[in-house]
mmCIF file of C-alpha atoms in Angstrom:
data_model
loop_
_atom_site.group_PDB
_atom_site.id
_atom_site.type_symbol
_atom_site.label_atom_id
_atom_site.label_comp_id
_atom_site.label_asym_id
_atom_site.label_seq_id
_atom_site.Cartn_x
_atom_site.Cartn_y
_atom_site.Cartn_z
ATOM 1 C CA MET A 119 33.222 20.123 19.847
ATOM 2 C CA LEU A 120 29.858 19.370 21.424
ATOM 3 C CA LYS A 121 26.914 21.742 21.830
ATOM 4 C CA ILE A 122 24.691 21.176 24.857
ATOM 5 C CA ARG A 123 21.285 22.468 25.868
ATOM 6 C CA PHE A 124 20.424 22.975 29.489
ATOM 7 C CA SER A 125 17.242 21.123 30.377
ATOM 8 C CA MET A 126 15.109 21.502 33.424
ATOM 9 C CA GLY A 127 17.171 19.309 35.684
ATOM 10 C CA THR A 128 16.183 17.541 38.826
ATOM 11 C CA ARG A 129 16.166 19.668 41.965
ATOM 12 C CA ARG A 130 17.970 18.824 45.155
ATOM 13 C CA ARG A 131 16.861 21.924 47.050
ATOM 14 C CA SER A 132 13.755 24.041 47.023
ATOM 15 C CA ILE A 133 14.002 27.207 44.933
ATOM 16 C CA TYR A 134 12.087 30.309 45.916
ATOM 17 C CA GLY A 135 11.267 33.373 43.843
ATOM 18 C CA LEU A 136 8.773 36.135 43.297
ATOM 19 C CA ALA A 137 5.915 35.214 40.972
ATOM 20 C CA ASN A 138 3.686 37.681 39.112
ATOM 21 C CA GLY A 139 0.601 36.554 40.982
ATOM 22 C CA CYS A 140 1.973 37.051 44.475
ATOM 23 C CA ALA A 141 4.757 39.654 44.138
ATOM 24 C CA TYR A 142 2.385 42.537 44.817
ATOM 25 C CA MET A 143 1.257 40.898 48.046
ATOM 26 C CA GLY A 144 4.863 40.665 49.222
ATOM 27 C CA LYS A 145 4.837 36.874 49.218
ATOM 28 C CA VAL A 146 7.568 34.569 48.028
ATOM 29 C CA CYS A 147 6.548 31.452 46.112
ATOM 30 C CA ARG A 148 8.312 28.097 46.010
ATOM 31 C CA LEU A 149 9.087 27.018 42.437
ATOM 32 C CA LYS A 150 8.197 23.445 41.488
ATOM 33 C CA LYS A 151 11.216 23.009 39.197
ATOM 34 C CA SER A 152 14.332 24.892 38.193
ATOM 35 C CA LEU A 153 13.682 26.963 35.109
ATOM 36 C CA TYR A 154 15.912 27.770 32.162
ATOM 37 C CA GLY A 155 17.446 31.191 32.651
ATOM 38 C CA LEU A 156 17.680 31.097 36.441
ATOM 39 C CA LYS A 157 21.079 30.893 38.112
ATOM 40 C CA GLN A 158 19.867 27.824 39.975
ATOM 41 C CA SER A 159 19.071 25.952 36.740
ATOM 42 C CA LEU A 160 22.703 26.113 35.584
ATOM 43 C CA ARG A 161 23.865 25.024 39.020
ATOM 44 C CA ALA A 162 21.364 22.142 39.056
ATOM 45 C CA TRP A 163 22.379 21.078 35.544
ATOM 46 C CA PHE A 164 26.105 21.225 36.309
ATOM 47 C CA GLY A 165 25.605 19.258 39.528
ATOM 48 C CA SER A 166 23.828 16.533 37.572
ATOM 49 C CA PHE A 167 26.471 16.640 34.832
ATOM 50 C CA SER A 168 29.328 16.379 37.369
ATOM 51 C CA SER A 169 27.688 13.372 39.030
ATOM 52 C CA THR A 170 27.276 11.678 35.662
ATOM 53 C CA MET A 171 30.922 12.285 34.752
ATOM 54 C CA LYS A 172 32.019 10.816 38.077
ATOM 55 C CA THR A 173 29.965 7.655 37.417
ATOM 56 C CA PHE A 174 32.080 7.226 34.266
ATOM 57 C CA ASN A 175 35.228 7.454 36.476
ATOM 58 C CA TYR A 176 36.250 10.951 35.372
ATOM 59 C CA LYS A 177 38.091 13.066 37.929
ATOM 60 C CA GLN A 178 37.079 16.692 38.311
ATOM 61 C CA SER A 179 40.057 19.045 38.252
ATOM 62 C CA SER A 180 40.688 20.909 41.495
ATOM 63 C CA SER A 181 42.073 23.933 39.628
ATOM 64 C CA ASP A 182 39.214 24.170 37.084
ATOM 65 C CA HIS A 183 35.961 22.532 38.181
ATOM 66 C CA THR A 184 34.671 22.458 34.574
ATOM 67 C CA LEU A 185 37.518 20.145 33.478
ATOM 68 C CA PHE A 186 37.091 16.366 33.744
ATOM 69 C CA ILE A 187 39.962 13.946 33.067
ATOM 70 C CA LYS A 188 40.145 10.163 32.796
ATOM 71 C CA HIS A 189 43.296 8.031 32.619
ATOM 72 C CA LYS A 190 42.731 4.491 31.334
ATOM 73 C CA ASN A 191 45.270 1.976 29.993
ATOM 74 C CA GLY A 192 47.931 4.661 29.555
ATOM 75 C CA LYS A 193 45.574 6.893 27.553
ATOM 76 C CA VAL A 194 43.974 10.203 28.524
ATOM 77 C CA THR A 195 40.535 11.655 27.767
ATOM 78 C CA ALA A 196 39.606 15.196 28.791
ATOM 79 C CA LEU A 197 36.345 17.113 28.647
ATOM 80 C CA ILE A 198 35.902 20.791 29.471
ATOM 81 C CA VAL A 199 32.604 22.663 29.696
ATOM 82 C CA TYR A 200 32.214 26.365 28.940
ATOM 83 C CA VAL A 201 28.656 27.764 29.171
ATOM 84 C CA ASP A 202 26.850 25.651 26.528
ATOM 85 C CA ASP A 203 29.906 24.241 24.736
ATOM 86 C CA MET A 204 32.051 21.215 25.522
ATOM 87 C CA VAL A 205 35.415 20.226 24.139
ATOM 88 C CA LEU A 206 36.190 16.511 24.237
ATOM 89 C CA THR A 207 39.748 15.502 23.412
ATOM 90 C CA GLY A 208 42.301 12.811 24.087
ATOM 91 C CA ASP A 209 44.137 9.859 22.611
ATOM 92 C CA ASP A 210 41.502 7.213 23.494
ATOM 93 C CA LEU A 211 39.053 7.295 20.573
ATOM 94 C CA GLU A 212 37.048 4.382 21.983
ATOM 95 C CA GLU A 213 36.502 6.188 25.315
ATOM 96 C CA MET A 214 35.628 9.456 23.567
ATOM 97 C CA THR A 215 32.985 7.689 21.423
ATOM 98 C CA PHE A 216 31.596 5.866 24.468
ATOM 99 C CA LEU A 217 31.371 9.086 26.502
ATOM 100 C CA GLN A 218 29.758 11.075 23.695
ATOM 101 C CA GLU A 219 27.106 8.384 23.097
ATOM 102 C CA HIS A 220 26.265 8.047 26.786
ATOM 103 C CA LEU A 221 26.153 11.784 27.464
ATOM 104 C CA ALA A 222 23.790 12.212 24.489
ATOM 105 C CA VAL A 223 21.361 9.813 26.193
ATOM 106 C CA GLU A 224 21.505 11.672 29.513
ATOM 107 C CA PHE A 225 21.739 15.267 28.217
ATOM 108 C CA GLU A 226 20.456 16.989 25.102
ATOM 109 C CA MET A 227 23.569 17.575 23.000
ATOM 110 C CA LYS A 228 24.961 17.316 19.499
ATOM 111 C CA SER A 229 28.397 17.075 17.960
ATOM 112 C CA LEU A 230 29.673 20.060 16.002
ATOM 113 C CA GLY A 231 32.564 18.056 14.531
ATOM 114 C CA GLN A 232 36.219 18.971 14.747
ATOM 115 C CA LEU A 233 37.137 21.904 16.976
ATOM 116 C CA ARG A 234 37.783 25.048 14.912
ATOM 117 C CA TYR A 235 37.193 27.952 17.332
ATOM 118 C CA PHE A 236 36.944 28.040 21.118
ATOM 119 C CA LEU A 237 36.956 31.174 23.279
ATOM 120 C CA GLY A 238 38.391 33.275 20.458
ATOM 121 C CA ILE A 239 41.166 30.813 19.693
ATOM 122 C CA GLU A 240 41.402 29.269 16.215
ATOM 123 C CA VAL A 241 42.417 25.601 16.297
ATOM 124 C CA ALA A 242 43.809 23.800 13.230
ATOM 125 C CA GLY A 243 44.920 20.187 13.082
ATOM 126 C CA SER A 244 47.364 18.657 10.608
ATOM 127 C CA ALA A 245 49.564 15.599 10.219
ATOM 128 C CA TYR A 246 52.238 17.489 12.190
ATOM 129 C CA GLY A 247 50.042 18.279 15.180
ATOM 130 C CA ILE A 248 47.734 21.052 16.339
ATOM 131 C CA SER A 249 48.282 24.770 15.917
ATOM 132 C CA ILE A 250 46.394 27.507 17.716
ATOM 133 C CA SER A 251 46.111 31.154 16.783
ATOM 134 C CA GLN A 252 44.443 34.322 17.987
ATOM 135 C CA GLN A 253 45.126 36.203 14.761
ATOM 136 C CA ASN A 254 41.479 37.239 14.380
ATOM 137 C CA MET A 255 41.495 38.752 17.869
ATOM 138 C CA CYS A 256 44.686 40.688 17.047
ATOM 139 C CA LEU A 257 43.137 42.087 13.839
ATOM 140 C CA ILE A 258 40.137 43.395 15.793
ATOM 141 C CA CYS A 259 42.344 45.354 18.245
#
């Protein structure tokens, strides 16, 4: 699992908003860059991230735009983004290492190691495969 931090990405469009200094005069000010916390900043970051993934020949899923998949030499690598978390999985360890190293250069991120929990689902790997459970969610209800 990878943890990412949204940076102030590059803008493609002008962003306008009310600023403290001119809100009382009824004026709207043009922002010089997208700021963390604004809806536009996430959109700008994801647009940049999507472009980067496409340069690495990943295809964006049409059913879930946060899912990116790459088929290479009969192997599959998949990456899904959810808010500020990413899950990178597949059977091509070389591609996964390459992608993680190159994304770390482009975006501020760190590896959290093996996936244990994601969206309330517990994930456990063994020699027999992967098991998933929502036991903790059932105990809460």
